[in-house]
PDB file of C-alpha atoms in Angstrom:
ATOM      1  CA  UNK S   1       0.000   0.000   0.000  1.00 65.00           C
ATOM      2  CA  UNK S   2       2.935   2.103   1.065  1.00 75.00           C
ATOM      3  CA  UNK S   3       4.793   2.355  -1.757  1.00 80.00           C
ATOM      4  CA  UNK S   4       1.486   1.456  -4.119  1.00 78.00           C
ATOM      5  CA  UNK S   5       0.441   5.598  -2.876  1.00 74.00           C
ATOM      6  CA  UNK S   6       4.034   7.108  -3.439  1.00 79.00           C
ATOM      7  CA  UNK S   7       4.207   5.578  -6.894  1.00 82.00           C
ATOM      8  CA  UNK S   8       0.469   6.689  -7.650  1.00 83.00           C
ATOM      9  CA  UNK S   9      -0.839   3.278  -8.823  1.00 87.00           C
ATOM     10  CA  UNK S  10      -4.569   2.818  -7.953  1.00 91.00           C
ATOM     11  CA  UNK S  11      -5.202  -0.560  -8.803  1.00 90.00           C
ATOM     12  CA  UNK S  12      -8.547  -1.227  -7.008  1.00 93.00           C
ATOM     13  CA  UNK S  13     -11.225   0.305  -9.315  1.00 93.00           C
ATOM     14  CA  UNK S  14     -15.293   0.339  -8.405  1.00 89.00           C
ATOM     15  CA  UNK S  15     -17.183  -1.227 -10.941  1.00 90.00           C
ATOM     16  CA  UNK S  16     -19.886   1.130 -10.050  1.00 86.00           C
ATOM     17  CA  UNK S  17     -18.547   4.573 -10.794  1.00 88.00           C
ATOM     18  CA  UNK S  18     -14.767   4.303 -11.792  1.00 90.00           C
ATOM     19  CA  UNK S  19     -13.302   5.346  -9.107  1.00 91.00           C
ATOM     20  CA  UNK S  20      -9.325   4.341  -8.320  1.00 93.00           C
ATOM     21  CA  UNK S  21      -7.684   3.535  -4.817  1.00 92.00           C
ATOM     22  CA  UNK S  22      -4.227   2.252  -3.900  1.00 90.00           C
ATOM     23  CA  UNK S  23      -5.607   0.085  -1.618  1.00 90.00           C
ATOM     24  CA  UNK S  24      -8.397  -2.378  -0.839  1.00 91.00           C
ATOM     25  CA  UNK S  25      -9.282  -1.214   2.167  1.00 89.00           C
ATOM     26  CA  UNK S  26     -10.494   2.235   0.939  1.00 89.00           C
ATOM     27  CA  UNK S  27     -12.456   0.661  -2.166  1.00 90.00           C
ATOM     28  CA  UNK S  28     -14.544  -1.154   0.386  1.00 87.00           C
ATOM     29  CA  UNK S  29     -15.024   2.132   2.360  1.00 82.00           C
ATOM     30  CA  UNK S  30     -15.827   3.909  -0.996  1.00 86.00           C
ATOM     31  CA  UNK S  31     -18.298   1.446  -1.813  1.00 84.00           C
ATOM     32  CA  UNK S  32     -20.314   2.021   1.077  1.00 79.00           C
ATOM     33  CA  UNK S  33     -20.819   5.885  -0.363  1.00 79.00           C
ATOM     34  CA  UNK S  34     -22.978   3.811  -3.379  1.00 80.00           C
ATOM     35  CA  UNK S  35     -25.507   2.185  -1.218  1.00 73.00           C
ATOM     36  CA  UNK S  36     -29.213   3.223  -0.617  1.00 73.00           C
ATOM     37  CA  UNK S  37     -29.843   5.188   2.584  1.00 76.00           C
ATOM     38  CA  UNK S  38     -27.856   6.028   5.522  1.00 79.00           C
ATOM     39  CA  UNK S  39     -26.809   2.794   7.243  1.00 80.00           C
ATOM     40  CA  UNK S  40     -24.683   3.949  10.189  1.00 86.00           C
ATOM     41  CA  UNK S  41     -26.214   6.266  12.836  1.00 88.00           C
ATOM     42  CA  UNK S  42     -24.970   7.886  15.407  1.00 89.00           C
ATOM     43  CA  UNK S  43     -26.281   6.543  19.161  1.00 88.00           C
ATOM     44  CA  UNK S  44     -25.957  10.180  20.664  1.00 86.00           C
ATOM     45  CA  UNK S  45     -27.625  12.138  18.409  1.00 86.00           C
ATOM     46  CA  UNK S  46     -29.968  12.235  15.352  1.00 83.00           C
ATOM     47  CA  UNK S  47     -27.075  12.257  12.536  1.00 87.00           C
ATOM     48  CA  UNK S  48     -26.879   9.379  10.396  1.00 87.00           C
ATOM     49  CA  UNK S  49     -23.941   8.515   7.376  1.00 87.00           C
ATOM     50  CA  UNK S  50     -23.650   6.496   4.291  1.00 84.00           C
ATOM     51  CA  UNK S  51     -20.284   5.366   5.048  1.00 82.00           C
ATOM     52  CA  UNK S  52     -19.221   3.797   8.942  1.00 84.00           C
ATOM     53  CA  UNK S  53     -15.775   6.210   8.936  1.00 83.00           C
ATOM     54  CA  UNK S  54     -17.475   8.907   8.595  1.00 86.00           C
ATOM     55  CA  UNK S  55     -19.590   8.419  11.410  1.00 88.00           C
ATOM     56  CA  UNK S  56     -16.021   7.409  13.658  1.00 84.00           C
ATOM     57  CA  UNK S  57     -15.227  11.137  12.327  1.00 82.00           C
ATOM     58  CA  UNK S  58     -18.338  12.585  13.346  1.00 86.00           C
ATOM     59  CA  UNK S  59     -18.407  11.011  17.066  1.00 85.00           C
ATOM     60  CA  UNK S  60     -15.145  11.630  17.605  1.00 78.00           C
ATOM     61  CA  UNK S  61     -15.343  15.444  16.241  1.00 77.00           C
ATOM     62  CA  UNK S  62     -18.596  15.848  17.709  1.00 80.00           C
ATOM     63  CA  UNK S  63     -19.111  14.150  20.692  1.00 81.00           C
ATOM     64  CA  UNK S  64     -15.492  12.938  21.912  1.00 75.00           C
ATOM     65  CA  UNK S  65     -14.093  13.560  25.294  1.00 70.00           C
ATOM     66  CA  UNK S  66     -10.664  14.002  24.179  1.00 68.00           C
ATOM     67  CA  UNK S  67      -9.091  17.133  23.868  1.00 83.00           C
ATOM     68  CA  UNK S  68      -6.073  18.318  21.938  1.00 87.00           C
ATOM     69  CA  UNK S  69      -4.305  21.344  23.568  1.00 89.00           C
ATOM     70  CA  UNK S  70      -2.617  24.875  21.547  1.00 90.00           C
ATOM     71  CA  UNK S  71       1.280  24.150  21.733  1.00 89.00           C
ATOM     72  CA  UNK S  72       1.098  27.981  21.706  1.00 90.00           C
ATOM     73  CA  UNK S  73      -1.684  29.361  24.626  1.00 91.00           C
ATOM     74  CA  UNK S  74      -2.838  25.576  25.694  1.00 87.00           C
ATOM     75  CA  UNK S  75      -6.727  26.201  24.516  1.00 88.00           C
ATOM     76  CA  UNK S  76      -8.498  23.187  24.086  1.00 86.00           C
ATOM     77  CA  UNK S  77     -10.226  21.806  20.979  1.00 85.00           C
ATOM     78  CA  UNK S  78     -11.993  18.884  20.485  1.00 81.00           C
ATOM     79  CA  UNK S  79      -9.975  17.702  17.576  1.00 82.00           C
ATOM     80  CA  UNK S  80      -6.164  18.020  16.083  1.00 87.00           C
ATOM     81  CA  UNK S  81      -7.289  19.346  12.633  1.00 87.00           C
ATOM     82  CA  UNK S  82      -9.209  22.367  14.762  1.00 88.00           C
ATOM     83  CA  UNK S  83      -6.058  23.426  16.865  1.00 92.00           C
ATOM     84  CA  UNK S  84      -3.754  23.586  13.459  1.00 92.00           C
ATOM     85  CA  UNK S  85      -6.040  25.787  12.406  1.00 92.00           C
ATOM     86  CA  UNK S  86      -6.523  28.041  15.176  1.00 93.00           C
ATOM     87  CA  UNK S  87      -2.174  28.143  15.439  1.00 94.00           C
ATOM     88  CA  UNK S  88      -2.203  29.672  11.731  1.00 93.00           C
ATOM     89  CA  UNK S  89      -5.409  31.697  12.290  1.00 94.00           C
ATOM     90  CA  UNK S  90      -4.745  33.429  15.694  1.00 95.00           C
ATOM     91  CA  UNK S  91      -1.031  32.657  16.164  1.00 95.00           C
ATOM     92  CA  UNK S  92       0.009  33.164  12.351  1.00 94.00           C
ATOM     93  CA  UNK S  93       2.064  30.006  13.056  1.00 93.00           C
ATOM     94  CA  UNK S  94       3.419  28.597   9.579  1.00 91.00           C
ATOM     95  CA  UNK S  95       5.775  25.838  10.305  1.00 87.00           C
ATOM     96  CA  UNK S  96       5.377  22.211  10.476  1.00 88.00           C
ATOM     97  CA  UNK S  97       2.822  21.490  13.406  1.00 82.00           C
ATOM     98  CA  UNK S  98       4.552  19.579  16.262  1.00 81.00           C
ATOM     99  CA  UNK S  99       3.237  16.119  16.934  1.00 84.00           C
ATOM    100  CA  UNK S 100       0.226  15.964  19.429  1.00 83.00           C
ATOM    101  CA  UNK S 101      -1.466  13.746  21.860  1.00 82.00           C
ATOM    102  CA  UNK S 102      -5.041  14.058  22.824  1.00 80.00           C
ATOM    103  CA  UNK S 103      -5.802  15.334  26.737  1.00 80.00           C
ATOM    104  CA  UNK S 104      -8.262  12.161  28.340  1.00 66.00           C
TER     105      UNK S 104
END
């Protein structure tokens, strides 16, 4: 898979729309996107998803206990993605962002 994504071969195609992956694991996740309804709901609130990693995402975005901490001013957000971009919003910070462990 590794070196399948750094050479850019996709050999798992879905017969249903075309699409390319470099591995199997994320043609069987993209498949999900192509069935009827919305299979995987949440048990905490109303939302609902077509595909079961996207409701991991949502729980964990939306309804997680962890907490990842500014390297900067140590305010709290409930996922990585939202600190980075609070450090280049409100600290202008450009460099690479330092590796970080969630706050239990």
């Amino acid at each position: 898979n590794h070196e399948r994504r750094h050479r850019g071969e996709k050999p798992f195609l879905c017969e249903a729309c075309g699409a390319d992956f470099h591995a199997a694991y994320l043609l069987a996740q993209h498949r999900q996107s192509h069935a009827a309804g919305k299979a995987f709901q949440c048990d905490i609130c109303p939302a609902a998803f077509k595909v079961n990693n996207t409701l991991h995402m949502h729980k964990r975005s939306c309804h997680g206990t962890s907490k990842y901490a500014c390297t900067i001013c140590a305010r709290t957000f409930r996922t990585r993605h939202y600190v980075v971009k609070h450090m280049r919003a409100v600290h202008r910070f450009t460099g690479p962002v330092p590796p970080m462990q969630p706050i239990e």
